[in-house]
Tab-separated table of C-alpha atoms in Angstrom:
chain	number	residue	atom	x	y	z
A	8	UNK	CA	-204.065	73.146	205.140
A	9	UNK	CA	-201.467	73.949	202.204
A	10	UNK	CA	-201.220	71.061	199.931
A	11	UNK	CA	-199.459	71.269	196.272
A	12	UNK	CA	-201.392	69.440	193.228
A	13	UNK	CA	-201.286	69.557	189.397
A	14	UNK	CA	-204.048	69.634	186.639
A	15	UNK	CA	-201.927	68.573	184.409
A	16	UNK	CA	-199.102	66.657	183.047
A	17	UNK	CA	-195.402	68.356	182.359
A	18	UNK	CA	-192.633	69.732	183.860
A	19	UNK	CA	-192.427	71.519	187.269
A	20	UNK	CA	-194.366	74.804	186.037
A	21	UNK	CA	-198.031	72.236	186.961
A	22	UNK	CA	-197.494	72.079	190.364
A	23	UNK	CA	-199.750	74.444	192.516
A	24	UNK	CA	-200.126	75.305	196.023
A	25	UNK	CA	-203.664	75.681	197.187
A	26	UNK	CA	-205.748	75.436	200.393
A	27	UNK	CA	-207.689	71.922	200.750
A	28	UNK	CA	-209.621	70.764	204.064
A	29	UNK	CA	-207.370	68.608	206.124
A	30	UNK	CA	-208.106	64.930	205.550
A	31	UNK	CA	-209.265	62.027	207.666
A	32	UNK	CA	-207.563	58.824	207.661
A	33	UNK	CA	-209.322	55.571	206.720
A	34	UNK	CA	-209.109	51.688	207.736
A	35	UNK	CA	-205.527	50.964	208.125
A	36	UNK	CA	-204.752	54.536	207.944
A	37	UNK	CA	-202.579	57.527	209.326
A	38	UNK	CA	-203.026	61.273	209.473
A	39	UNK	CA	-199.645	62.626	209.884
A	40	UNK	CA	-198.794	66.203	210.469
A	41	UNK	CA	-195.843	66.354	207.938
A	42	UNK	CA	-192.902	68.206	208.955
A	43	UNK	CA	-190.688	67.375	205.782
A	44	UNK	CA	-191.209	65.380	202.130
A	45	UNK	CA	-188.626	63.620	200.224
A	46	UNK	CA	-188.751	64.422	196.533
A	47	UNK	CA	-187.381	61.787	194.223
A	48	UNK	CA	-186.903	61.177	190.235
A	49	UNK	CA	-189.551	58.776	189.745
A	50	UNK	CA	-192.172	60.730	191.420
A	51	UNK	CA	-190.968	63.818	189.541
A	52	UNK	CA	-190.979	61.750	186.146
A	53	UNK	CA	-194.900	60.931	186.921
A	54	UNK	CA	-195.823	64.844	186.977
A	55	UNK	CA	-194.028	65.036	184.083
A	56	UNK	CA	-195.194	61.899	181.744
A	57	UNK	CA	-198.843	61.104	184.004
A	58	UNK	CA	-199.837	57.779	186.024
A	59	UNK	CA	-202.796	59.032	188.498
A	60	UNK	CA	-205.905	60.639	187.466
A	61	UNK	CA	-205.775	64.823	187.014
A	62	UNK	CA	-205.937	66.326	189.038
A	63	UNK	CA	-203.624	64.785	191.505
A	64	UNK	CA	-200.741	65.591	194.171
A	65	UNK	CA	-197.357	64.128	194.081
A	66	UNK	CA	-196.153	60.724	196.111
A	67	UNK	CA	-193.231	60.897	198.081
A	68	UNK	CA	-191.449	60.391	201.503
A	69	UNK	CA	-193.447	61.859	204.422
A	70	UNK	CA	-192.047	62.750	208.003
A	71	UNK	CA	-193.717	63.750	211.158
A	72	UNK	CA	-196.239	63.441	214.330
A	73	UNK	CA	-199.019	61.264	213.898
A	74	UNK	CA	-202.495	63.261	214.377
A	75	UNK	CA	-205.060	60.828	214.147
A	76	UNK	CA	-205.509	56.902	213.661
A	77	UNK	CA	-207.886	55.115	210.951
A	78	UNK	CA	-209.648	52.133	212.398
A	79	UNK	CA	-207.785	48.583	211.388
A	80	UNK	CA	-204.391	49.964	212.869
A	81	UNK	CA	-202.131	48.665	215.449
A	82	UNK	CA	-199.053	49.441	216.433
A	83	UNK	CA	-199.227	53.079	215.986
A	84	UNK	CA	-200.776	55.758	218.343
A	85	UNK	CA	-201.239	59.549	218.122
A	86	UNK	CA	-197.548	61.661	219.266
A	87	UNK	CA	-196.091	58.719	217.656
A	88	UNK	CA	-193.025	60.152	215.481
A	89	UNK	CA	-193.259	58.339	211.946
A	90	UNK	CA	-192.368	58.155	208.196
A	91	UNK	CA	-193.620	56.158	205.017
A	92	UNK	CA	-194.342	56.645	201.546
A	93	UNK	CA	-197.406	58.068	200.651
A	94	UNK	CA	-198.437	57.587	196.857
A	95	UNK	CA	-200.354	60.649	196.061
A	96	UNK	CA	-200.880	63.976	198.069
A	97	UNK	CA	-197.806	64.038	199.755
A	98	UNK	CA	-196.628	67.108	199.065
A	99	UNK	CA	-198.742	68.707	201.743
A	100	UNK	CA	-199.115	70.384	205.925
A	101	UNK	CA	-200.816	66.806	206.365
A	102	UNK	CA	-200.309	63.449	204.664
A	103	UNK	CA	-202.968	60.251	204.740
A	104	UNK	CA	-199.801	57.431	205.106
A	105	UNK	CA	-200.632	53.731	204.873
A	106	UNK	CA	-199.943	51.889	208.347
A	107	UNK	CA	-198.562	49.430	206.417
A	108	UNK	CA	-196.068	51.609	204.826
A	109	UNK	CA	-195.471	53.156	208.174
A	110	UNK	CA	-192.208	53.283	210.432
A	111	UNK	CA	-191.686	55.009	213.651
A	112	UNK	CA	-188.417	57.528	213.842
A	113	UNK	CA	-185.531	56.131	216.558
A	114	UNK	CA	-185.325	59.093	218.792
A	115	UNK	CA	-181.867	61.468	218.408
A	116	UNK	CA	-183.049	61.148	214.380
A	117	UNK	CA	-184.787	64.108	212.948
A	118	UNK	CA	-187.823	64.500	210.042
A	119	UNK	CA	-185.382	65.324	207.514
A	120	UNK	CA	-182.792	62.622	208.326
A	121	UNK	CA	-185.792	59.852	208.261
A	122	UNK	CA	-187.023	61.340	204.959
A	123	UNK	CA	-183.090	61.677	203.486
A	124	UNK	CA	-182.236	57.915	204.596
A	125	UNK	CA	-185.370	55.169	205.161
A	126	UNK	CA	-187.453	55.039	201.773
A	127	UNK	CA	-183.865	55.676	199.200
A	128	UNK	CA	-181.668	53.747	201.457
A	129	UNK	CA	-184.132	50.844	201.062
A	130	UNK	CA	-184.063	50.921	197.446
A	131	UNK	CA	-180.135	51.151	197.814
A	132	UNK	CA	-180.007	48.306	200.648
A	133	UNK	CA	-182.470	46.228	198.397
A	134	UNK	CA	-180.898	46.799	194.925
A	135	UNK	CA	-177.743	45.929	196.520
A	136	UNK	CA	-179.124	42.856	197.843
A	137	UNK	CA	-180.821	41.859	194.482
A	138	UNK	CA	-177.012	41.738	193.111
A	139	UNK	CA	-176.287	38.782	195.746
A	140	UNK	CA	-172.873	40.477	196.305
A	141	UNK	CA	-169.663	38.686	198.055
A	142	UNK	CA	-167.375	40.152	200.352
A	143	UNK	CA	-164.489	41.907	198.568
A	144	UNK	CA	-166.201	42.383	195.318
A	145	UNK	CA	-166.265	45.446	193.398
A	146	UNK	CA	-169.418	47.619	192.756
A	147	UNK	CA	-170.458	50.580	190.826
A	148	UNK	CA	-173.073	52.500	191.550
A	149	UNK	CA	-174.603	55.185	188.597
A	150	UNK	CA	-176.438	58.484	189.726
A	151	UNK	CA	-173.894	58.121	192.943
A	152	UNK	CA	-174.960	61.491	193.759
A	153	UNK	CA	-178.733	61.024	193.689
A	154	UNK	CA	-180.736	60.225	196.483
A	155	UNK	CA	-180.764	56.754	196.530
A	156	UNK	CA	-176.939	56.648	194.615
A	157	UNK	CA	-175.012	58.323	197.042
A	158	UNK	CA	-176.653	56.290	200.254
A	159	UNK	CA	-175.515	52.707	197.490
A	160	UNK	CA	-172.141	54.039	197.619
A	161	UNK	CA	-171.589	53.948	201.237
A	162	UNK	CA	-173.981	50.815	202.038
A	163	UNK	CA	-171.914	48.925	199.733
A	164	UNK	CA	-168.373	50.421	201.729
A	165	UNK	CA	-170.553	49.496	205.030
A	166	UNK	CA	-170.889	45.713	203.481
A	167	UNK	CA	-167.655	45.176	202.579
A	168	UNK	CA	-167.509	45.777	198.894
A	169	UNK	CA	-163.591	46.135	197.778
A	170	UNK	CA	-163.671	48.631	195.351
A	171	UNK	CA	-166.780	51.248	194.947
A	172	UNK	CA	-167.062	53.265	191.396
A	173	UNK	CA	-169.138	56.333	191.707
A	174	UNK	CA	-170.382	57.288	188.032
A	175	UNK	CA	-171.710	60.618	187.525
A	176	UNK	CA	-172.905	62.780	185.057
A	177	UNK	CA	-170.339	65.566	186.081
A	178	UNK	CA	-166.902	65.491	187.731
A	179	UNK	CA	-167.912	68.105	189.205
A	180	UNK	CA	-169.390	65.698	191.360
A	181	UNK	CA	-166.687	63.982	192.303
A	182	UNK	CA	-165.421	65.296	195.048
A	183	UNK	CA	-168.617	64.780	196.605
A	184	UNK	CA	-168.813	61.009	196.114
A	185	UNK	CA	-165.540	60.438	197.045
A	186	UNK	CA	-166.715	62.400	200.391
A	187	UNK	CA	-169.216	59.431	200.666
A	188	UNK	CA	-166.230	56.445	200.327
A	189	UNK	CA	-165.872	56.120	196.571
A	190	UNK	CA	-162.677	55.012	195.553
A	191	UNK	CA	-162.989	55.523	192.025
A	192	UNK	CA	-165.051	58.508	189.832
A	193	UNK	CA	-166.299	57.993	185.976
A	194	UNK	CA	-168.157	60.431	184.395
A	195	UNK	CA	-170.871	58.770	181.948
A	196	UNK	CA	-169.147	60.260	178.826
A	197	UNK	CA	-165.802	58.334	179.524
A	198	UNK	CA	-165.100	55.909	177.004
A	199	UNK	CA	-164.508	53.505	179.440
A	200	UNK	CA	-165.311	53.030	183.220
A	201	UNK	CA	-161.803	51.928	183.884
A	202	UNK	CA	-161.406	48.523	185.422
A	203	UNK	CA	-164.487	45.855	184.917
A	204	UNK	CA	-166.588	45.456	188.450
A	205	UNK	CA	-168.521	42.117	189.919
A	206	UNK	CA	-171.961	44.515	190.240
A	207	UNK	CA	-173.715	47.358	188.894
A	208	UNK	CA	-176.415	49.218	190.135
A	209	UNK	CA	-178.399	51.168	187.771
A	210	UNK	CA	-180.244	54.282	189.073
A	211	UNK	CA	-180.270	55.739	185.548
A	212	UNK	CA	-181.655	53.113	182.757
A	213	UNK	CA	-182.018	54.640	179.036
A	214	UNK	CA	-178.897	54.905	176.667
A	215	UNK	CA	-176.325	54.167	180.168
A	216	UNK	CA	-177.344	50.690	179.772
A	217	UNK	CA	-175.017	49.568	177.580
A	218	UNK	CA	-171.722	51.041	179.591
A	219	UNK	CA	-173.323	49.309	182.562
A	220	UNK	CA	-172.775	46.227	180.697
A	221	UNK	CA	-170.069	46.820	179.438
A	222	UNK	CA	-168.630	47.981	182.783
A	223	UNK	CA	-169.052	44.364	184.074
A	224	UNK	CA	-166.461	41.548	184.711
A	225	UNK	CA	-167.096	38.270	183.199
A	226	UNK	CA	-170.457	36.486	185.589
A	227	UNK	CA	-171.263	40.168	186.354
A	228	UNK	CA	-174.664	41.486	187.629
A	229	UNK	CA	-176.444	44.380	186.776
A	230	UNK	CA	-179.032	45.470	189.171
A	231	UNK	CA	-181.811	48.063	187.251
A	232	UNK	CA	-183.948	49.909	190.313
A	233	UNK	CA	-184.464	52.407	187.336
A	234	UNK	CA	-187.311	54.380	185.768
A	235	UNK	CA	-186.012	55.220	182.736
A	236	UNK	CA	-186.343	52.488	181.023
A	237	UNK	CA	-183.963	51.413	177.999
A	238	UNK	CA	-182.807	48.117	176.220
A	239	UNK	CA	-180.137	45.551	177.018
A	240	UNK	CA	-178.462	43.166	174.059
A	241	UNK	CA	-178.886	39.351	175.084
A	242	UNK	CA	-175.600	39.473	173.284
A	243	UNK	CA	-174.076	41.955	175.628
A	244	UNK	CA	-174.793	39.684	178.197
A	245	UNK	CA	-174.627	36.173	176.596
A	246	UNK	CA	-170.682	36.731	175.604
A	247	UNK	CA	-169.344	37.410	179.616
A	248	UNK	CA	-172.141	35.380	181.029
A	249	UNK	CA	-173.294	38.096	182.463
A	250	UNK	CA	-176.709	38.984	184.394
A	251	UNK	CA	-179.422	41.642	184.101
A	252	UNK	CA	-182.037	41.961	187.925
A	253	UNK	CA	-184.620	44.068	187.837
A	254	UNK	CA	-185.469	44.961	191.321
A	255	UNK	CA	-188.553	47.204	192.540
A	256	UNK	CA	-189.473	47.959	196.465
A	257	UNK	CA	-193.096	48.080	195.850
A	258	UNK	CA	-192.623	44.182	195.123
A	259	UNK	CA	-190.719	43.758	198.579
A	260	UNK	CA	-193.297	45.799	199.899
A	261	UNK	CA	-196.484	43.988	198.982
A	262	UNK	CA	-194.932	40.548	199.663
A	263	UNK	CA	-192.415	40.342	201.830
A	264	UNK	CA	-193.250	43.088	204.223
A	265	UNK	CA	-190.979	41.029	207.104
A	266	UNK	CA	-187.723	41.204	204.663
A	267	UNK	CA	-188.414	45.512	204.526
A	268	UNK	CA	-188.918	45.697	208.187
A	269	UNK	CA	-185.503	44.050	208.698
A	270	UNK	CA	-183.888	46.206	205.919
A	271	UNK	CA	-185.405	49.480	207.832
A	272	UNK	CA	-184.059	47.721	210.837
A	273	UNK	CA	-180.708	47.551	209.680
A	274	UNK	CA	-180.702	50.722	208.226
A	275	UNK	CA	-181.060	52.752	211.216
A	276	UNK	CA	-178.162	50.541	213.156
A	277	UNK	CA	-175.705	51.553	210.441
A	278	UNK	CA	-177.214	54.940	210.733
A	279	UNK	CA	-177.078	54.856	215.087
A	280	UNK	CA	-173.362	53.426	214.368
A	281	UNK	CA	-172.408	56.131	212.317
A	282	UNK	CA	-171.427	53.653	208.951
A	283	UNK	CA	-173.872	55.916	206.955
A	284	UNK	CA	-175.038	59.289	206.987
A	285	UNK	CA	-177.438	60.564	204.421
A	286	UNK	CA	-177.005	64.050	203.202
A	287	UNK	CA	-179.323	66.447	201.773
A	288	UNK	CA	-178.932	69.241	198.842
A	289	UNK	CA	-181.434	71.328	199.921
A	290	UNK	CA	-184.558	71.559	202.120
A	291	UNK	CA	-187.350	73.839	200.663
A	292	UNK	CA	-190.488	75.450	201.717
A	293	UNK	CA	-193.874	73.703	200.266
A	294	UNK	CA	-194.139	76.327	198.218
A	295	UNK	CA	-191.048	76.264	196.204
A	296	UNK	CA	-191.884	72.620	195.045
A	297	UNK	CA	-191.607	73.532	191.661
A	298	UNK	CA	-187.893	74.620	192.338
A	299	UNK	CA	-187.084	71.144	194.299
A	300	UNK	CA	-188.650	69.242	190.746
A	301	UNK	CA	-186.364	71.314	188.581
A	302	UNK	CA	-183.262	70.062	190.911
A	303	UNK	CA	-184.024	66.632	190.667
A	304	UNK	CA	-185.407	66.480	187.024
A	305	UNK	CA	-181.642	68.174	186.412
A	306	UNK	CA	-180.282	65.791	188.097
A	307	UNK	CA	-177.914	68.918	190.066
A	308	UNK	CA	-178.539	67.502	193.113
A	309	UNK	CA	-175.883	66.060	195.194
A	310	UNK	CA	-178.171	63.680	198.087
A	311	UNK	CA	-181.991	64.245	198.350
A	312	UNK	CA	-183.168	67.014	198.072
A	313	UNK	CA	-186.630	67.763	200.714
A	314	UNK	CA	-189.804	70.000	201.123
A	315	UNK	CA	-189.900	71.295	205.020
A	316	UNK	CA	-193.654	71.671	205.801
A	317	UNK	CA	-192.442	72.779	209.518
């Protein structure tokens, strides 16, 4: 099979295709025959900056038929249509994916839709949940035009936010957000972000912190599902009583694996209804992973951006 690894760390010149033996699942295991791969920002920031053992193949968003079953597994059977995240060796004809980690696909939906929409759109439903919003109040959303961002900006439209800002790093951008139900644009080099919001959620971390602070109204939240780290003021937040939530899926995942199911659950219903639709930038070969890196590391994409293995 083809599978794409790196020896090591740096930008999207490491990664390699090669030919590897196809793999057998373990206890509590799938082998899936992948048909496409979600790339995403934190995954590409790990090739770039390390945090597996060289040499390694990138995590990600897996799609596809279900080839074989690991013993320890129920509720999946081979034919079965599935996706998950797989946290190394993704990037490949076949995937090993966790059972536990594992969803089947509603029929009508295809590989790239289930890539585009379950794993982001979790971070987006959970993040959003994190921020314990109200109906009617106002939320914006940074990287609105990432993969996770731009599937925020219409959850929170779906829930009955009032007002949704879409912040971006271009307008160029902007008439893609608004596409998605924004009602306002900011690009991050505004000096302000217009009128103050109830909720932020921060896809972007690093020197944007402080604007997300500043963006929000008096008992504001900020939600941070970032990577890219940063620091917040207590001041910042002391003076408008405002709060700073971290938020991370692998948490929900590990712990509260009932509260994820429903999420994925709901997901799909707003998905079936037609309330969200995810959209994707581009889908790649395998082989041009190194191009799909560069998109997301450049943050030019506009949705997710996917590796088609089929």
């Amino acid at each position: 099979m083809r599978r794409v690894r790196y020896e090591e760390t740096g930008g999207p010149e490491v990664l390699r295709l090669e030919e590897a033996p196809v793999p057998e699942p373990g206890p509590g295991e799938l082998l899936v025959r992948t048909e496409a791969v979600g790339v995403t920002l934190p995954v590409v920031r790990k090739v770039r900056e390390g945090g597996l053992p060289l040499p390694a193949g990138p995590g990600g968003e897996v799609a596809g038929e279900v080839v074989a079953v690991g013993p320890e597994v129920a509720g999946f059977a081979v034919g079965d249509r599935v996706t998950g995240l797989c946290f190394r060796d993704a990037y490949a004809d076949h995937a090993v994916l966790g059972a536990a980690m594992a969803s089947l696909i509603p029929a009508g939906a295809s590989a790239v839709e289930a890539v585009a929409l379950v794993r982001t759109g979790l971070v987006a439903w959970g993040a959003y949940e994190a921020a314990r919003p109200a109906e009617g109040e106002s939320v914006l959303v940074t990287a609105a035009a990432g993969g996770a961002g731009h599937l925020a900006v219409q959850l929170a439209k779906a829930r009955g936010a009032g007002r949704v800002v879409a912040a971006v790093g271009s307008a160029a951008k902007a008439d893609f957000v608004r596409s998605l139900g924004a009602d306002e644009v900011v690009t991050y080099d505004q000096e302000s972000w217009g009128e103050p919001v109830d909720i932020v959620l921060d896809a972007v971390g690093g020197e944007l912190l402080g604007p997300a602070v500043a963006a929000l109204a008096p008992g504001g939240r900020l939600v941070a599902y970032s990577s890219g780290g940063g620091t917040i003021q207590a001041y910042d937040l002391l003076v408008g009583a405002k709060s700073a939530i971290g938020f991370q899926m692998a948490l929900i995942a590990r712990e509260r694996p009932e509260l994820m199911e429903r999420w994925r659950r709901e997901l799909w219903e707003l998905f079936a209804a037609g309330r969200i639709r995810p959209r994707v930038h581009a889908e790649l070969p395998l082989e041009a992973a190194a191009e799909a890196h560069g998109l997301v590391e450049s943050r030019r994409n506009e949705g997710k951006v996917v590796l088609r293995t089929a």
